[in-house]
JSON list of C-alpha atoms in Angstrom, two decimals:
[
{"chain": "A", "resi": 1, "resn": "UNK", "atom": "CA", "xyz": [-19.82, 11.50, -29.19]},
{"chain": "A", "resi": 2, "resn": "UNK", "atom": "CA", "xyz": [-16.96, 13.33, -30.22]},
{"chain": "A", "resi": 3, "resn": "UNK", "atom": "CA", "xyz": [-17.98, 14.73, -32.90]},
{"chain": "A", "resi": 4, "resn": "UNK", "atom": "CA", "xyz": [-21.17, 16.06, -31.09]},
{"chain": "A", "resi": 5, "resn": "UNK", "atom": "CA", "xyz": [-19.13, 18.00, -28.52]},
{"chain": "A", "resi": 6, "resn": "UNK", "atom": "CA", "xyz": [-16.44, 19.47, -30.84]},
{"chain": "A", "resi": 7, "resn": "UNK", "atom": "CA", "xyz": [-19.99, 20.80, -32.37]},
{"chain": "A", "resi": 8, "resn": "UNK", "atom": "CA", "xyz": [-21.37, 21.89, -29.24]},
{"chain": "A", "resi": 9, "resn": "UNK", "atom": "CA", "xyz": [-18.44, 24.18, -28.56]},
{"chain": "A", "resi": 10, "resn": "UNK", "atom": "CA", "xyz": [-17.29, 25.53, -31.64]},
{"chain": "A", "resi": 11, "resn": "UNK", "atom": "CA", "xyz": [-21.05, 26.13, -33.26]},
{"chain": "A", "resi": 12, "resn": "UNK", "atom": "CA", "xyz": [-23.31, 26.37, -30.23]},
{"chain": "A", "resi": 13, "resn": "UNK", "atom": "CA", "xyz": [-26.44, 28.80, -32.20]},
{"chain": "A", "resi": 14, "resn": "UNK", "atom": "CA", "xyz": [-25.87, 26.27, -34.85]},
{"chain": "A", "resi": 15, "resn": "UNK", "atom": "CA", "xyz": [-26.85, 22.97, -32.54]},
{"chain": "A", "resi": 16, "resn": "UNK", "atom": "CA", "xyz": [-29.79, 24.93, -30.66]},
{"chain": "A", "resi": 17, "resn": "UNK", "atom": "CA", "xyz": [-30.93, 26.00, -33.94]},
{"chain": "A", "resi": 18, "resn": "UNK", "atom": "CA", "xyz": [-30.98, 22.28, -35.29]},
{"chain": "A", "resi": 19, "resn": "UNK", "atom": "CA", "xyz": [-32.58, 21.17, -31.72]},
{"chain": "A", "resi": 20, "resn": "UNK", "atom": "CA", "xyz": [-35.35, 24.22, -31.75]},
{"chain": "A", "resi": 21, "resn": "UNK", "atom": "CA", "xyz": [-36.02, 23.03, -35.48]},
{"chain": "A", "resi": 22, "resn": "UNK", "atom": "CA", "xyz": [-36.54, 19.33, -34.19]},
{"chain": "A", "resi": 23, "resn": "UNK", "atom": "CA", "xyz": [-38.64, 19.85, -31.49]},
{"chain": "A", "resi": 24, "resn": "UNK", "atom": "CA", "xyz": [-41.22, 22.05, -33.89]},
{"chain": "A", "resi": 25, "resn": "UNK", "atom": "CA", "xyz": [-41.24, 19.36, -36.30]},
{"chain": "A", "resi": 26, "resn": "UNK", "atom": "CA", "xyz": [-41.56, 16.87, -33.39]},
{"chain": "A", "resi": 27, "resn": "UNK", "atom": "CA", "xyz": [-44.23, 18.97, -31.71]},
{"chain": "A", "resi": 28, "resn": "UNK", "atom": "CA", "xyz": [-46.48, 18.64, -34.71]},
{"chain": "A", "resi": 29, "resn": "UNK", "atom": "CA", "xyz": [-49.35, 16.80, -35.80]},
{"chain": "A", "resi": 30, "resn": "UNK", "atom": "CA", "xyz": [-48.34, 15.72, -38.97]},
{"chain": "A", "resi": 31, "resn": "UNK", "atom": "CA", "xyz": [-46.56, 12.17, -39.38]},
{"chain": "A", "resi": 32, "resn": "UNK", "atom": "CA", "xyz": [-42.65, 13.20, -39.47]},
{"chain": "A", "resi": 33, "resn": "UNK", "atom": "CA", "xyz": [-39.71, 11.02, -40.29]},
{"chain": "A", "resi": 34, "resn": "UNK", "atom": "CA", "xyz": [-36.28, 13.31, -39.72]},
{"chain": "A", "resi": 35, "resn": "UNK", "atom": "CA", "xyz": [-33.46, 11.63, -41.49]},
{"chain": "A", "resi": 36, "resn": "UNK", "atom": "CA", "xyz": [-29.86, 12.16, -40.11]},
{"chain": "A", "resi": 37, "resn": "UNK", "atom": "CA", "xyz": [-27.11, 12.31, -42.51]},
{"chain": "A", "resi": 38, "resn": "UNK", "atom": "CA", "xyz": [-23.43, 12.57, -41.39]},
{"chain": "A", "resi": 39, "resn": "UNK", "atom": "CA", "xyz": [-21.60, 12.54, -44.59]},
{"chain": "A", "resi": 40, "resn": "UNK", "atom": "CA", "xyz": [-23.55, 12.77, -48.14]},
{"chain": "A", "resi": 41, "resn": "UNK", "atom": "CA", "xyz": [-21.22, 12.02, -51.23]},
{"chain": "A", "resi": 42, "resn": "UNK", "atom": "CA", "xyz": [-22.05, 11.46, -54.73]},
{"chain": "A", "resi": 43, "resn": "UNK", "atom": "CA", "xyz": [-22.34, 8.16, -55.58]},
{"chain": "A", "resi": 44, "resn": "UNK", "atom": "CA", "xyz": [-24.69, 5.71, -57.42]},
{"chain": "A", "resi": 45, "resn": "UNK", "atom": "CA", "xyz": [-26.74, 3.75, -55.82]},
{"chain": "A", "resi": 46, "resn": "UNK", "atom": "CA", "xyz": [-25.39, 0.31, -54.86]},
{"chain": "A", "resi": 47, "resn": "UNK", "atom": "CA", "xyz": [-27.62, -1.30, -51.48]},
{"chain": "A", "resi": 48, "resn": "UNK", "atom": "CA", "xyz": [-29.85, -0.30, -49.25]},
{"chain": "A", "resi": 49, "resn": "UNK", "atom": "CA", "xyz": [-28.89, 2.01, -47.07]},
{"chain": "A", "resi": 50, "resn": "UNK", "atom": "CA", "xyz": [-28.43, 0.78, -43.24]},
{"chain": "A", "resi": 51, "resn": "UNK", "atom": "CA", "xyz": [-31.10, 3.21, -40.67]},
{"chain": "A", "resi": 52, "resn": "UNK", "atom": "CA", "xyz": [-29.97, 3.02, -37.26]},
{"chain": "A", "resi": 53, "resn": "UNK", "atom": "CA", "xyz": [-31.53, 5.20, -34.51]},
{"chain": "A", "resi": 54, "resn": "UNK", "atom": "CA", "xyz": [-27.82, 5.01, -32.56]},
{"chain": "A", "resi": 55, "resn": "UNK", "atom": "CA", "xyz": [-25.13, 6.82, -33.72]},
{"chain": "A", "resi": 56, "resn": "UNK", "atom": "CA", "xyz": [-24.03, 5.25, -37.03]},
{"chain": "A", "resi": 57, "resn": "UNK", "atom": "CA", "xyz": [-20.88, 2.90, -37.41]},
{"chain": "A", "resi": 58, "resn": "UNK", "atom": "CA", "xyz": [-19.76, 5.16, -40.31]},
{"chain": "A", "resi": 59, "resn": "UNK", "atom": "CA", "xyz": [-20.51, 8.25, -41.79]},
{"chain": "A", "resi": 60, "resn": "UNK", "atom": "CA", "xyz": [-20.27, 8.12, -45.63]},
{"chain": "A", "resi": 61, "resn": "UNK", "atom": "CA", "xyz": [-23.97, 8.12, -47.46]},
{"chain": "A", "resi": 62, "resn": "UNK", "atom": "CA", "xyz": [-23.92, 8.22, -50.94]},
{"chain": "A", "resi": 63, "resn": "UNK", "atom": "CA", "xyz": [-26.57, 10.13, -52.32]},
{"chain": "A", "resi": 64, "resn": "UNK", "atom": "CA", "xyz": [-28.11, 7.93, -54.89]},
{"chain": "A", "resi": 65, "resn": "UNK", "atom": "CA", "xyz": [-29.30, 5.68, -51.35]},
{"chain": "A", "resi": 66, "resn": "UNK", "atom": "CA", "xyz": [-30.37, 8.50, -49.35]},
{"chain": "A", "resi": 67, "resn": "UNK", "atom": "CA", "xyz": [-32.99, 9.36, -52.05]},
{"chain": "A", "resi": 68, "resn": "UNK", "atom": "CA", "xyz": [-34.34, 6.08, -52.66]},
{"chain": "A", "resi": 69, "resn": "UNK", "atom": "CA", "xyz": [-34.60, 5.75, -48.75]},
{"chain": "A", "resi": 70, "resn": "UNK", "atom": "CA", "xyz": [-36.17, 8.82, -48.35]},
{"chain": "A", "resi": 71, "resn": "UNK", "atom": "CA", "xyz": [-38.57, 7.94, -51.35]},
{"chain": "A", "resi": 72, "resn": "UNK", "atom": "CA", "xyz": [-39.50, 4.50, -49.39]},
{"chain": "A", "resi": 73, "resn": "UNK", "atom": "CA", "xyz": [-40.71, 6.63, -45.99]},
{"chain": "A", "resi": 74, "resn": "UNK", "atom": "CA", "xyz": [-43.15, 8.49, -48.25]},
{"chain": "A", "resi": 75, "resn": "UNK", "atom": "CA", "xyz": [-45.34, 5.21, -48.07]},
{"chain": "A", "resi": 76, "resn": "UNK", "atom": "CA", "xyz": [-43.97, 3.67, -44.64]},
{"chain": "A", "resi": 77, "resn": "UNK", "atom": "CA", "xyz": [-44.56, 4.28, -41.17]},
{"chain": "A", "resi": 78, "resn": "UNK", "atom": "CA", "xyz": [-41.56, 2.06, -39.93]},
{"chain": "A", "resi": 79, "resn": "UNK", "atom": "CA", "xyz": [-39.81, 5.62, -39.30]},
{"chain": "A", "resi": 80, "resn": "UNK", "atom": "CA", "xyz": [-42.65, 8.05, -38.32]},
{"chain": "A", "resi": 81, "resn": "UNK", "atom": "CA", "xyz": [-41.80, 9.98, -35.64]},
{"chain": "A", "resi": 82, "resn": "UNK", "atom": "CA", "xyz": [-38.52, 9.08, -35.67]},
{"chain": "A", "resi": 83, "resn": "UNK", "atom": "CA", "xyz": [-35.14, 10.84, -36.53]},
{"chain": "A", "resi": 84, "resn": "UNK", "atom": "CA", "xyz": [-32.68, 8.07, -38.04]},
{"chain": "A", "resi": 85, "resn": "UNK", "atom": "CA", "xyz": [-29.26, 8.24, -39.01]},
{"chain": "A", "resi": 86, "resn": "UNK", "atom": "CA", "xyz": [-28.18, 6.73, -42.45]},
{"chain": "A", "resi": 87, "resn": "UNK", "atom": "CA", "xyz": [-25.00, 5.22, -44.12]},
{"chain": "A", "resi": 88, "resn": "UNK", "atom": "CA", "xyz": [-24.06, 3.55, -46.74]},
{"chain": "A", "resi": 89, "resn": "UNK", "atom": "CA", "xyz": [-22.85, -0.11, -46.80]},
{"chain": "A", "resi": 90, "resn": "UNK", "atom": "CA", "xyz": [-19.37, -0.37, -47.45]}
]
């Protein structure tokens, strides 16, 4: 929560931009899945990533796990039309 109004009033173009962007690709007809990343960092690829569509209980997502999870929604529908966030297991 925080973090989202620190954002709101130091970059407010930025967060309308990212909302404008999300409601086109939520408008559409195609099947979407928008996947929310707090903190990316290198990093191999140790467990699945955790998906929550509530704010996330940490923000570090290694890389390695935000590629294979993004690979899996290619050929799923448990996310379609749905924006969650990732993180990595600690």
């Amino acid at each position: 929560w925080l973090v989202r109004q620190l954002a709101r009033l130091r970059y407010p173009a930025l967060v309308q931009d990212r909302q404008s962007e999300f409601q086109l690709i939520a408008d559409s007809a195609v099947d979407w899945t928008v996947v929310r990343c707090p903190l990316v960092e290198s990093g191999p690829f140790q467990h699945e990533p955790i998906a929550s569509l509530d704010s996330p209980d940490r923000f570090p997502l290694r890389a390695a796990e935000l590629a294979s999870f993004v690979l899996d929604q290619v050929s799923s529908k448990t996310y379609a039309g749905k924006a969650p966030f990732l993180y990595s297991r600690p």
